[in-house]
Each structure stands twice: as C-alpha cells, then as structure tokens.
PDB file of C-alpha atoms in Angstrom:
ATOM      1  CA  MET Y   1      25.272 -13.646   5.342  1.00  0.00           C
ATOM      2  CA  GLU Y   2      21.978 -12.618   3.562  1.00  0.00           C
ATOM      3  CA  GLU Y   3      20.701 -16.083   4.191  1.00  0.00           C
ATOM      4  CA  PHE Y   4      20.073 -15.378   8.073  1.00  0.00           C
ATOM      5  CA  HIS Y   5      17.493 -12.791   7.197  1.00  0.00           C
ATOM      6  CA  PRO Y   6      15.632 -14.232   4.096  1.00  0.00           C
ATOM      7  CA  HIS Y   7      12.276 -12.750   5.166  1.00  0.00           C
ATOM      8  CA  ASN Y   8      13.793  -9.243   5.366  1.00  0.00           C
ATOM      9  CA  ASP Y   9      14.032  -8.744   1.616  1.00  0.00           C
ATOM     10  CA  GLU Y  10      10.278  -9.271   1.065  1.00  0.00           C
ATOM     11  CA  MET Y  11       8.747  -7.570   4.019  1.00  0.00           C
ATOM     12  CA  ILE Y  12       5.306  -5.882   3.280  1.00  0.00           C
ATOM     13  CA  PHE Y  13       3.010  -4.698   6.020  1.00  0.00           C
ATOM     14  CA  ASN Y  14      -0.066  -6.969   6.296  1.00  0.00           C
ATOM     15  CA  ALA Y  15      -3.123  -4.496   6.748  1.00  0.00           C
ATOM     16  CA  ASP Y  16      -5.659  -7.355   7.276  1.00  0.00           C
ATOM     17  CA  GLU Y  17      -3.832  -8.786  10.031  1.00  0.00           C
ATOM     18  CA  ALA Y  18      -3.496  -5.508  11.778  1.00  0.00           C
ATOM     19  CA  HIS Y  19      -7.059  -4.758  11.179  1.00  0.00           C
ATOM     20  CA  ASN Y  20      -8.108  -7.950  12.924  1.00  0.00           C
ATOM     21  CA  ILE Y  21      -5.708  -7.273  15.889  1.00  0.00           C
ATOM     22  CA  VAL Y  22      -7.011  -3.710  16.368  1.00  0.00           C
ATOM     23  CA  LYS Y  23     -10.504  -4.655  15.957  1.00  0.00           C
ATOM     24  CA  GLU Y  24     -10.391  -7.413  18.619  1.00  0.00           C
ATOM     25  CA  CYS Y  25      -8.537  -4.932  21.147  1.00  0.00           C
ATOM     26  CA  ILE Y  26     -11.353  -2.191  20.631  1.00  0.00           C
ATOM     27  CA  GLU Y  27     -14.209  -4.624  21.139  1.00  0.00           C
ATOM     28  CA  GLY Y  28     -12.433  -6.047  24.361  1.00  0.00           C
ATOM     29  CA  VAL Y  29     -11.992  -2.565  25.865  1.00  0.00           C
ATOM     30  CA  LEU Y  30     -15.196  -0.766  24.546  1.00  0.00           C
ATOM     31  CA  GLY Y  31     -17.436  -3.672  24.111  1.00  0.00           C
ATOM     32  CA  LYS Y  32     -20.917  -2.908  25.263  1.00  0.00           C
ATOM     33  CA  ALA Y  33     -20.030   0.092  27.369  1.00  0.00           C
ATOM     34  CA  ASP Y  34     -21.802   3.664  27.239  1.00  0.00           C
ATOM     35  CA  TYR Y  35     -19.845   6.792  26.660  1.00  0.00           C
ATOM     36  CA  ASN Y  36     -18.375   7.852  30.220  1.00  0.00           C
ATOM     37  CA  HIS Y  37     -16.434  11.028  30.434  1.00  0.00           C
ATOM     38  CA  ASN Y  38     -14.434   9.838  33.438  1.00  0.00           C
ATOM     39  CA  LYS Y  39     -13.237   6.443  31.810  1.00  0.00           C
ATOM     40  CA  VAL Y  40     -12.601   7.652  28.252  1.00  0.00           C
ATOM     41  CA  ASN Y  41      -8.995   8.278  29.265  1.00  0.00           C
ATOM     42  CA  GLN Y  42      -8.418   4.867  30.389  1.00  0.00           C
ATOM     43  CA  TRP Y  43     -10.070   3.305  27.749  1.00  0.00           C
ATOM     44  CA  THR Y  44      -8.184   5.130  25.007  1.00  0.00           C
ATOM     45  CA  ALA Y  45      -5.116   4.284  26.823  1.00  0.00           C
ATOM     46  CA  ALA Y  46      -5.925   0.684  27.034  1.00  0.00           C
ATOM     47  CA  ILE Y  47      -6.990   0.231  23.430  1.00  0.00           C
ATOM     48  CA  VAL Y  48      -3.841   1.796  22.149  1.00  0.00           C
ATOM     49  CA  GLU Y  49      -1.365  -0.171  24.458  1.00  0.00           C
ATOM     50  CA  GLN Y  50      -3.228  -3.284  23.918  1.00  0.00           C
ATOM     51  CA  SER Y  51      -3.001  -3.090  20.093  1.00  0.00           C
ATOM     52  CA  LEU Y  52       0.700  -2.120  20.364  1.00  0.00           C
ATOM     53  CA  THR Y  53       1.462  -5.098  22.481  1.00  0.00           C
ATOM     54  CA  HIS Y  54      -0.329  -7.309  19.959  1.00  0.00           C
ATOM     55  CA  LEU Y  55       1.275  -5.862  16.970  1.00  0.00           C
ATOM     56  CA  VAL Y  56       4.923  -6.151  18.358  1.00  0.00           C
ATOM     57  CA  LYS Y  57       4.045  -9.860  19.289  1.00  0.00           C
ATOM     58  CA  LEU Y  58       3.824 -10.677  15.557  1.00  0.00           C
ATOM     59  CA  GLY Y  59       7.628 -10.281  15.484  1.00  0.00           C
ATOM     60  CA  LYS Y  60       8.284  -8.418  12.505  1.00  0.00           C
ATOM     61  CA  THR Y  61      10.869  -5.704  12.413  1.00  0.00           C
ATOM     62  CA  TYR Y  62       8.771  -2.523  12.336  1.00  0.00           C
ATOM     63  CA  LYS Y  63       8.245   0.555  14.443  1.00  0.00           C
ATOM     64  CA  TYR Y  64       4.751   1.210  14.953  1.00  0.00           C
ATOM     65  CA  ILE Y  65       2.659   4.345  15.707  1.00  0.00           C
ATOM     66  CA  VAL Y  66      -0.949   3.705  16.896  1.00  0.00           C
ATOM     67  CA  THR Y  67      -3.516   6.663  17.339  1.00  0.00           C
ATOM     68  CA  CYS Y  68      -6.759   6.240  18.743  1.00  0.00           C
ATOM     69  CA  ALA Y  69      -9.700   8.817  18.893  1.00  0.00           C
ATOM     70  CA  VAL Y  70     -13.017   8.203  20.586  1.00  0.00           C
ATOM     71  CA  MET Y  71     -15.844  10.554  20.403  1.00  0.00           C
ATOM     72  CA  GLN Y  72     -19.433  10.888  21.823  1.00  0.00           C
ATOM     73  CA  ARG Y  73     -21.978  10.624  19.289  1.00  0.00           C
ATOM     74  CA  SER Y  74     -23.964  13.915  18.862  1.00  0.00           C
ATOM     75  CA  GLY Y  75     -24.277  14.039  15.160  1.00  0.00           C
ATOM     76  CA  ALA Y  76     -21.013  16.319  14.803  1.00  0.00           C
ATOM     77  CA  GLY Y  77     -18.722  15.640  11.980  1.00  0.00           C
ATOM     78  CA  LEU Y  78     -15.303  14.290  12.391  1.00  0.00           C
ATOM     79  CA  HIS Y  79     -12.664  14.440   9.622  1.00  0.00           C
ATOM     80  CA  THR Y  80      -9.211  12.713   9.788  1.00  0.00           C
ATOM     81  CA  ALA Y  81      -6.441  12.710   7.193  1.00  0.00           C
ATOM     82  CA  SER Y  82      -3.079  11.571   7.170  1.00  0.00           C
ATOM     83  CA  SER Y  83      -0.171  11.749   4.682  1.00  0.00           C
ATOM     84  CA  CYS Y  84       3.138   9.982   5.084  1.00  0.00           C
ATOM     85  CA  PHE Y  85       6.717  10.326   3.484  1.00  0.00           C
ATOM     86  CA  TRP Y  86       8.000   6.821   3.459  1.00  0.00           C
ATOM     87  CA  ASP Y  87       8.976   3.620   1.528  1.00  0.00           C
ATOM     88  CA  THR Y  88       5.781   2.447   0.065  1.00  0.00           C
ATOM     89  CA  THR Y  89       7.106  -0.951  -0.677  1.00  0.00           C
ATOM     90  CA  THR Y  90       7.719  -1.834   3.070  1.00  0.00           C
ATOM     91  CA  ASP Y  91       5.690   0.364   5.080  1.00  0.00           C
ATOM     92  CA  GLY Y  92       1.917   0.712   5.459  1.00  0.00           C
ATOM     93  CA  THR Y  93      -1.156   1.906   7.486  1.00  0.00           C
ATOM     94  CA  CYS Y  94      -4.467   0.739   8.451  1.00  0.00           C
ATOM     95  CA  THR Y  95      -7.398   2.558   9.887  1.00  0.00           C
ATOM     96  CA  VAL Y  96     -10.151   0.691  11.920  1.00  0.00           C
ATOM     97  CA  ARG Y  97     -13.451   2.478  12.544  1.00  0.00           C
ATOM     98  CA  TRP Y  98     -15.859   1.090  15.292  1.00  0.00           C
ATOM     99  CA  GLU Y  99     -19.034   2.580  16.607  1.00  0.00           C
ATOM    100  CA  ASN Y 100     -21.830   1.715  19.001  1.00  0.00           C
ATOM    101  CA  ARG Y 101     -25.060   3.551  20.213  1.00  0.00           C
ATOM    102  CA  THR Y 102     -23.119   6.536  22.211  1.00  0.00           C
ATOM    103  CA  MET Y 103     -19.639   6.583  20.629  1.00  0.00           C
ATOM    104  CA  ASN Y 104     -17.325   6.507  17.788  1.00  0.00           C
ATOM    105  CA  CYS Y 105     -13.767   5.050  17.815  1.00  0.00           C
ATOM    106  CA  ILE Y 106     -11.223   5.472  15.196  1.00  0.00           C
ATOM    107  CA  VAL Y 107      -7.816   3.807  15.308  1.00  0.00           C
ATOM    108  CA  ASN Y 108      -4.883   4.445  13.102  1.00  0.00           C
ATOM    109  CA  VAL Y 109      -1.932   2.268  12.613  1.00  0.00           C
ATOM    110  CA  PHE Y 110       1.147   3.231  11.021  1.00  0.00           C
ATOM    111  CA  ALA Y 111       4.015   0.850  10.455  1.00  0.00           C
ATOM    112  CA  VAL Y 112       7.522   1.842   9.462  1.00  0.00           C
ATOM    113  CA  ALA Y 113      10.044  -0.749   8.353  1.00  0.00           C
ATOM    114  CA  ILE Y 114      13.309  -1.096  10.079  1.00  0.00           C
ATOM    115  CA  ILE Y 115      16.241  -2.321   7.961  1.00  0.00           C
ATOM    116  CA  LEU Y 116      18.738  -4.565   9.664  1.00  0.00           C
TER     117      LEU Y 116
ATOM    118  CA  MET P   1      25.178 -32.515 -10.208  1.00  0.00           C
ATOM    119  CA  GLU P   2      26.825 -29.179 -10.421  1.00  0.00           C
ATOM    120  CA  LYS P   3      24.307 -27.571  -8.023  1.00  0.00           C
ATOM    121  CA  HIS P   4      25.126 -30.013  -5.171  1.00  0.00           C
ATOM    122  CA  SER P   5      28.799 -29.690  -5.222  1.00  0.00           C
ATOM    123  CA  LYS P   6      28.882 -25.897  -5.047  1.00  0.00           C
ATOM    124  CA  PRO P   7      27.981 -25.484  -1.615  1.00  0.00           C
ATOM    125  CA  THR P   8      31.017 -27.543  -0.155  1.00  0.00           C
ATOM    126  CA  LYS P   9      33.350 -24.804  -1.234  1.00  0.00           C
ATOM    127  CA  TYR P  10      33.010 -23.353   2.488  1.00  0.00           C
ATOM    128  CA  ALA P  11      36.451 -24.213   3.511  1.00  0.00           C
ATOM    129  CA  ALA P  12      38.493 -21.998   1.293  1.00  0.00           C
ATOM    130  CA  PRO P  13      41.007 -19.202   2.299  1.00  0.00           C
ATOM    131  CA  ALA P  14      39.554 -15.691   3.137  1.00  0.00           C
ATOM    132  CA  GLY P  15      40.982 -14.147  -0.209  1.00  0.00           C
ATOM    133  CA  GLY P  16      38.590 -16.079  -2.403  1.00  0.00           C
ATOM    134  CA  LYS P  17      35.537 -15.251  -0.390  1.00  0.00           C
ATOM    135  CA  ARG P  18      33.917 -12.746  -2.781  1.00  0.00           C
ATOM    136  CA  ARG P  19      33.757 -15.115  -5.765  1.00  0.00           C
ATOM    137  CA  GLN P  20      32.447 -17.994  -3.492  1.00  0.00           C
ATOM    138  CA  HIS P  21      29.713 -15.827  -2.151  1.00  0.00           C
ATOM    139  CA  LEU P  22      28.459 -15.247  -5.704  1.00  0.00           C
ATOM    140  CA  HIS P  23      28.668 -19.082  -6.094  1.00  0.00           C
ATOM    141  CA  ASP P  24      26.802 -19.679  -2.931  1.00  0.00           C
ATOM    142  CA  LYS P  25      24.009 -17.291  -3.968  1.00  0.00           C
ATOM    143  CA  ASP P  26      24.053 -18.568  -7.445  1.00  0.00           C
ATOM    144  CA  SER P  27      23.514 -22.230  -6.015  1.00  0.00           C
ATOM    145  CA  MET P  28      20.583 -20.896  -3.797  1.00  0.00           C
ATOM    146  CA  LYS P  29      19.009 -19.166  -6.683  1.00  0.00           C
ATOM    147  CA  GLU P  30      19.721 -21.655  -9.377  1.00  0.00           C
ATOM    148  CA  LYS P  31      16.113 -23.028  -9.195  1.00  0.00           C
ATOM    149  CA  ARG P  32      14.639 -19.755  -9.070  1.00  0.00           C
ATOM    150  CA  LYS P  33      16.734 -18.585 -12.168  1.00  0.00           C
ATOM    151  CA  GLN P  34      15.732 -21.800 -14.138  1.00  0.00           C
ATOM    152  CA  SER P  35      12.058 -21.084 -13.606  1.00  0.00           C
ATOM    153  CA  ASN P  36      12.423 -17.390 -14.148  1.00  0.00           C
ATOM    154  CA  ALA P  37      14.444 -18.290 -17.452  1.00  0.00           C
ATOM    155  CA  GLU P  38      11.417 -20.498 -18.273  1.00  0.00           C
ATOM    156  CA  ALA P  39       9.085 -17.579 -17.630  1.00  0.00           C
ATOM    157  CA  LEU P  40      11.032 -15.122 -19.482  1.00  0.00           C
ATOM    158  CA  GLY P  41      11.535 -17.281 -22.392  1.00  0.00           C
ATOM    159  CA  ILE P  42      15.177 -17.435 -22.370  1.00  0.00           C
ATOM    160  CA  ALA P  43      17.503 -20.502 -22.119  1.00  0.00           C
ATOM    161  CA  PRO P  44      18.691 -21.041 -18.717  1.00  0.00           C
ATOM    162  CA  VAL P  45      22.337 -19.919 -18.280  1.00  0.00           C
ATOM    163  CA  GLU P  46      24.579 -22.889 -17.880  1.00  0.00           C
ATOM    164  CA  GLU P  47      28.165 -21.457 -18.267  1.00  0.00           C
ATOM    165  CA  GLU P  48      28.869 -19.050 -15.346  1.00  0.00           C
ATOM    166  CA  SER P  49      30.619 -16.050 -17.297  1.00  0.00           C
ATOM    167  CA  PHE P  50      30.400 -13.034 -14.874  1.00  0.00           C
ATOM    168  CA  MET P  51      28.470 -10.818 -17.532  1.00  0.00           C
ATOM    169  CA  ASP P  52      25.837 -13.486 -18.035  1.00  0.00           C
ATOM    170  CA  LEU P  53      25.564 -14.056 -14.486  1.00  0.00           C
ATOM    171  CA  MET P  54      25.043 -10.344 -13.643  1.00  0.00           C
ATOM    172  CA  LYS P  55      22.401  -9.940 -16.285  1.00  0.00           C
ATOM    173  CA  THR P  56      20.333 -12.933 -15.166  1.00  0.00           C
ATOM    174  CA  GLU P  57      20.691 -11.720 -11.658  1.00  0.00           C
ATOM    175  CA  LEU P  58      19.509  -8.388 -12.475  1.00  0.00           C
ATOM    176  CA  LEU P  59      16.364  -9.865 -14.180  1.00  0.00           C
ATOM    177  CA  THR P  60      15.518 -12.475 -11.403  1.00  0.00           C
ATOM    178  CA  LEU P  61      15.996  -9.469  -9.076  1.00  0.00           C
ATOM    179  CA  LYS P  62      13.479  -7.410 -10.903  1.00  0.00           C
ATOM    180  CA  ALA P  63      11.242 -10.285 -11.286  1.00  0.00           C
ATOM    181  CA  ASN P  64      11.347 -11.060  -7.534  1.00  0.00           C
ATOM    182  CA  ARG P  65      11.448  -7.513  -6.251  1.00  0.00           C
ATOM    183  CA  THR P  66      14.105  -7.707  -3.740  1.00  0.00           C
ATOM    184  CA  LYS P  67      15.690  -4.810  -1.875  1.00  0.00           C
ATOM    185  CA  ILE P  68      18.511  -2.895  -3.199  1.00  0.00           C
ATOM    186  CA  ARG P  69      21.507  -3.130  -0.614  1.00  0.00           C
ATOM    187  CA  TYR P  70      23.531  -0.088  -0.469  1.00  0.00           C
ATOM    188  CA  ALA P  71      27.326   0.347   0.800  1.00  0.00           C
ATOM    189  CA  ASN P  72      27.955   1.139   4.389  1.00  0.00           C
ATOM    190  CA  THR P  73      28.033   4.791   5.048  1.00  0.00           C
ATOM    191  CA  TYR P  74      29.333   4.271   8.835  1.00  0.00           C
ATOM    192  CA  ARG P  75      26.801   7.065   9.942  1.00  0.00           C
ATOM    193  CA  LEU P  76      24.681   6.242  12.995  1.00  0.00           C
ATOM    194  CA  GLU P  77      23.081   9.483  13.346  1.00  0.00           C
ATOM    195  CA  SER P  78      21.393  11.893  11.073  1.00  0.00           C
ATOM    196  CA  TYR P  79      23.528  15.009  10.021  1.00  0.00           C
ATOM    197  CA  ASN P  80      20.505  17.394  10.055  1.00  0.00           C
ATOM    198  CA  LYS P  81      18.462  16.682  12.995  1.00  0.00           C
ATOM    199  CA  PHE P  82      14.693  16.915  13.333  1.00  0.00           C
ATOM    200  CA  GLN P  83      14.059  20.227  15.114  1.00  0.00           C
ATOM    201  CA  ASP P  84      10.823  20.013  17.151  1.00  0.00           C
ATOM    202  CA  TYR P  85      10.345  23.846  17.522  1.00  0.00           C
ATOM    203  CA  VAL P  86      10.790  24.750  13.928  1.00  0.00           C
ATOM    204  CA  VAL P  87       8.210  22.039  12.822  1.00  0.00           C
ATOM    205  CA  ARG P  88       5.759  23.024  15.557  1.00  0.00           C
ATOM    206  CA  ASN P  89       5.924  26.471  14.475  1.00  0.00           C
ATOM    207  CA  LYS P  90       5.744  25.927  10.820  1.00  0.00           C
ATOM    208  CA  ALA P  91       2.588  23.436  11.303  1.00  0.00           C
ATOM    209  CA  GLN P  92       0.835  26.096  13.498  1.00  0.00           C
ATOM    210  CA  GLU P  93       1.457  28.754  10.940  1.00  0.00           C
ATOM    211  CA  ILE P  94       0.081  26.659   8.034  1.00  0.00           C
ATOM    212  CA  LEU P  95      -2.960  25.713  10.339  1.00  0.00           C
ATOM    213  CA  THR P  96      -3.743  29.417  11.414  1.00  0.00           C
ATOM    214  CA  ASN P  97      -3.350  30.922   7.745  1.00  0.00           C
ATOM    215  CA  LYS P  98      -5.619  28.170   6.300  1.00  0.00           C
ATOM    216  CA  LEU P  99      -8.251  28.165   8.857  1.00  0.00           C
ATOM    217  CA  GLN P 100      -8.856  31.760  10.128  1.00  0.00           C
ATOM    218  CA  GLU P 101     -11.636  32.522   7.910  1.00  0.00           C
ATOM    219  CA  THR P 102     -13.288  29.221   7.217  1.00  0.00           C
ATOM    220  CA  LYS P 103     -16.491  27.889   9.027  1.00  0.00           C
ATOM    221  CA  TYR P 104     -16.948  24.107   9.340  1.00  0.00           C
ATOM    222  CA  ASP P 105     -18.671  22.795   6.276  1.00  0.00           C
ATOM    223  CA  GLY P 106     -19.654  19.017   6.163  1.00  0.00           C
ATOM    224  CA  VAL P 107     -19.086  19.011   2.265  1.00  0.00           C
ATOM    225  CA  SER P 108     -15.774  20.851   2.049  1.00  0.00           C
ATOM    226  CA  SER P 109     -14.182  19.498   5.219  1.00  0.00           C
ATOM    227  CA  PRO P 110     -12.868  16.316   3.678  1.00  0.00           C
ATOM    228  CA  SER P 111     -10.949  17.871   1.057  1.00  0.00           C
ATOM    229  CA  LEU P 112      -9.618  20.688   3.284  1.00  0.00           C
ATOM    230  CA  CYS P 113      -8.593  17.962   5.778  1.00  0.00           C
ATOM    231  CA  ALA P 114      -6.447  16.188   2.825  1.00  0.00           C
ATOM    232  CA  SER P 115      -4.971  19.244   1.509  1.00  0.00           C
ATOM    233  CA  ILE P 116      -3.921  20.392   5.011  1.00  0.00           C
ATOM    234  CA  SER P 117      -2.133  17.368   5.772  1.00  0.00           C
ATOM    235  CA  GLU P 118      -0.300  17.298   2.183  1.00  0.00           C
ATOM    236  CA  GLU P 119       0.670  20.929   2.746  1.00  0.00           C
ATOM    237  CA  ILE P 120       2.303  20.321   6.211  1.00  0.00           C
ATOM    238  CA  LEU P 121       4.129  17.256   4.796  1.00  0.00           C
ATOM    239  CA  MET P 122       5.534  19.282   1.886  1.00  0.00           C
ATOM    240  CA  ALA P 123       6.712  21.955   4.224  1.00  0.00           C
ATOM    241  CA  ILE P 124       8.388  19.664   6.395  1.00  0.00           C
ATOM    242  CA  LYS P 125      10.082  17.902   3.414  1.00  0.00           C
ATOM    243  CA  GLU P 126      11.426  21.331   2.335  1.00  0.00           C
ATOM    244  CA  LEU P 127      12.900  21.917   5.809  1.00  0.00           C
ATOM    245  CA  GLY P 128      15.108  19.010   4.552  1.00  0.00           C
ATOM    246  CA  TYR P 129      16.070  16.856   7.815  1.00  0.00           C
ATOM    247  CA  ASP P 130      18.167  14.047   6.937  1.00  0.00           C
ATOM    248  CA  ARG P 131      17.150  10.303   6.888  1.00  0.00           C
ATOM    249  CA  TYR P 132      13.663  10.800   8.243  1.00  0.00           C
ATOM    250  CA  LYS P 133      10.399   9.116   7.423  1.00  0.00           C
ATOM    251  CA  TYR P 134       7.455  11.321   8.214  1.00  0.00           C
ATOM    252  CA  VAL P 135       3.634  10.598   9.209  1.00  0.00           C
ATOM    253  CA  VAL P 136       1.274  13.605   9.319  1.00  0.00           C
ATOM    254  CA  SER P 137      -2.232  12.875  10.864  1.00  0.00           C
ATOM    255  CA  ILE P 138      -4.958  15.545  10.871  1.00  0.00           C
ATOM    256  CA  LEU P 139      -8.125  15.693  12.840  1.00  0.00           C
ATOM    257  CA  ILE P 140     -10.875  18.073  12.071  1.00  0.00           C
ATOM    258  CA  VAL P 141     -13.767  18.034  14.849  1.00  0.00           C
ATOM    259  CA  GLU P 142     -16.868  20.080  14.752  1.00  0.00           C
ATOM    260  CA  LYS P 143     -17.968  21.642  17.895  1.00  0.00           C
ATOM    261  CA  ALA P 144     -21.287  20.447  19.016  1.00  0.00           C
ATOM    262  CA  GLY P 145     -20.887  20.037  22.516  1.00  0.00           C
ATOM    263  CA  GLN P 146     -19.479  16.651  22.477  1.00  0.00           C
ATOM    264  CA  ALA P 147     -16.274  15.438  24.224  1.00  0.00           C
ATOM    265  CA  ILE P 148     -13.493  13.762  22.210  1.00  0.00           C
ATOM    266  CA  ASN P 149     -10.199  11.932  23.555  1.00  0.00           C
ATOM    267  CA  VAL P 150      -7.292  11.366  21.368  1.00  0.00           C
ATOM    268  CA  ALA P 151      -4.411   8.887  22.594  1.00  0.00           C
ATOM    269  CA  SER P 152      -1.408   7.613  20.669  1.00  0.00           C
ATOM    270  CA  ARG P 153       1.150   5.074  21.652  1.00  0.00           C
ATOM    271  CA  TRP P 154       4.233   3.850  19.751  1.00  0.00           C
ATOM    272  CA  VAL P 155       7.068   1.483  19.511  1.00  0.00           C
ATOM    273  CA  TRP P 156      10.133   3.199  18.308  1.00  0.00           C
ATOM    274  CA  ASP P 157      13.640   4.278  19.094  1.00  0.00           C
ATOM    275  CA  VAL P 158      13.354   6.962  21.794  1.00  0.00           C
ATOM    276  CA  GLN P 159      16.617   8.649  21.165  1.00  0.00           C
ATOM    277  CA  ARG P 160      16.136   8.963  17.433  1.00  0.00           C
ATOM    278  CA  ASP P 161      12.178   9.467  16.760  1.00  0.00           C
ATOM    279  CA  THR P 162      10.050  12.254  17.869  1.00  0.00           C
ATOM    280  CA  TRP P 163       6.644  13.825  17.379  1.00  0.00           C
ATOM    281  CA  VAL P 164       5.079  17.235  17.478  1.00  0.00           C
ATOM    282  CA  SER P 165       1.598  18.372  17.646  1.00  0.00           C
ATOM    283  CA  ALA P 166      -0.306  21.573  16.733  1.00  0.00           C
ATOM    284  CA  LYS P 167      -3.843  22.780  17.393  1.00  0.00           C
ATOM    285  CA  CYS P 168      -6.126  25.420  15.967  1.00  0.00           C
ATOM    286  CA  GLU P 169      -9.353  26.494  17.407  1.00  0.00           C
ATOM    287  CA  THR P 170     -12.187  28.525  15.817  1.00  0.00           C
ATOM    288  CA  GLU P 171     -15.687  29.156  16.589  1.00  0.00           C
ATOM    289  CA  THR P 172     -17.162  25.975  14.998  1.00  0.00           C
ATOM    290  CA  PHE P 173     -14.500  23.562  14.967  1.00  0.00           C
ATOM    291  CA  ILE P 174     -11.092  22.467  16.245  1.00  0.00           C
ATOM    292  CA  VAL P 175      -8.023  21.071  14.320  1.00  0.00           C
ATOM    293  CA  LEU P 176      -5.494  18.863  15.533  1.00  0.00           C
ATOM    294  CA  ALA P 177      -2.164  18.083  13.514  1.00  0.00           C
ATOM    295  CA  LEU P 178       0.159  15.274  14.724  1.00  0.00           C
ATOM    296  CA  VAL P 179       3.608  14.905  12.902  1.00  0.00           C
ATOM    297  CA  MET P 180       5.743  12.006  13.716  1.00  0.00           C
ATOM    298  CA  ALA P 181       9.071  11.555  12.515  1.00  0.00           C
ATOM    299  CA  CYS P 182      10.905   8.233  12.494  1.00  0.00           C
ATOM    300  CA  TYR P 183      14.834   7.968  11.817  1.00  0.00           C
ATOM    301  CA  TYR P 184      15.809   5.386   9.174  1.00  0.00           C
ATOM    302  CA  GLU P 185      18.889   4.832   7.379  1.00  0.00           C
TER     303      GLU P 185
END
C-alpha cells in the first residue's frame, strides 16, 4: 500500500524552485513598466494568479498561499513579518523581493503540505 | 537469494496479510538496512526475529526521517472549527493596543513587526481550534503619500480553509494583519 506514494514520505518544500518561478512571473508582468495607479490592480492579480498556476503545475500535494504587495517608490518604509504554526519538516515559505525605478514588489509564498 | 523469493508471497489468504506486509516492506528496505547497518557499525540482521526487526526498522526510520504514521480517527472535520469573527476581533484588539501611542520609526519597526506577528499567532493558538495550521502575515507601511496594493490568492480547500484580515491606521503608518488557517489531519 505504501509503495504507491513513495515520494510522500520525504516531501520537503523546495524554496529555490518556488523562488525562480515567482521571479519569472514578476518579471513577465511588471518588466519595464512604470508605476501606474490604474493598472496596479491588474498587475497584482496577474502576478499572484500566474505564480499560483505555475506552482500547482509542479504537481506536489501542497496547498499554496501567495501574497503580493506592490508599492510606489517614494522613500517610505515598508516592513513585513510573518509567523507560521505548521509542520516544519514538510511545510515552507519563500519570499521574493523585486524592484525597479518606480516601484517595489514583495511576493510571499507559503506552502502547507497535504497528507494523503 | 532470500531477498528475491520474498516478493512472490502475494498469493496468500487474507489472514496472513499483516505478517507478509512486514516481509514485503522488509525486502524493499533490505538493501537500505544493509547499508545503514554498515554505516551504524552493526552487523546486518539475517534472522528475522520480531524484536530485532522492530529495532532495526526504528533505526532505519530515524536515519531516513520518514513520517510517523498514525491510526485512522475517521474524523473528516474539525471538532472545534475556526471562528472568523472571534479571530478578527482578537487580532484587531492586539493591533490597536500595541499601536495606539507609537509613531513610525525606521529603526524599531522590524522588531515591532515581528513581535506583533508572534503575539497574534500565540493568541490564536490559545483559542485552541482543532486541526489547523496558521500563517500570520503583518505589513507595516509608512504613510508618505504613496500608494500600495496588496493581493493574495490561494490554492486550498474552500470548505475547510479560511482567512481573516485586520487593519490599524495611525497618523504616520498603517498596519495590515492577514491570518490564514489551513485544515490538516
């Protein structure tokens, strides 16, 4: 019975893989654009949805939570913190920071394992 | 030769299944056991007495960090379900208590952020909801005439998992708290 899911016993969240996926998504959406108040909603939604679809395509049995914050660059400070109550052997998180001339973007990915 | 003959025991009556299960597992992990035994400096176990089997299995388990398997509880839901309104009020209360008097300060904000996050997490754990994993995310943004947009999406079980947000605004900064609760068994 257990031979059918051999990979389930040693599931670890691969943060590097997630980092690369998310970075590509951000660059695809924001790329060379300048901050535009009208389009920001579309951008954040697009970044988050694309990241999520790519993460799901990895095919691992995880629940994903993706949060994206896009802020105009004006010298103001931004702090984020997160604390999590989960199983540290299987669950993990990854944060990607990206910036260009006019804006800052922070994306958090949280992955919570599903036990089958 | 012993190793190869074991897997052919599949066609036996249901009564002897459990003992065979051990043997099948054993044949799969025979090689691993051998190499583990060499690594640990013990002679490989040839005779399959039950106690020795259990001991070496435990050692290999520890060595390979496999998951502990629990018995079925036949429970599909949480007994003490996550209550949105209670958690939202609690988070709001913690934010307003902590932040009424403070002014935004670039130096102290990182630790403030982390401490709020831990406080909210501890408060939610105390509420004691059954079978949930939590993720608490805090954002502190200084008010400097800029705009900020925060978006989240998730892939989860819509009937069991939920999220709650709380916001606190002062003259110099805004604090946003996101709490996500994921059901697990």
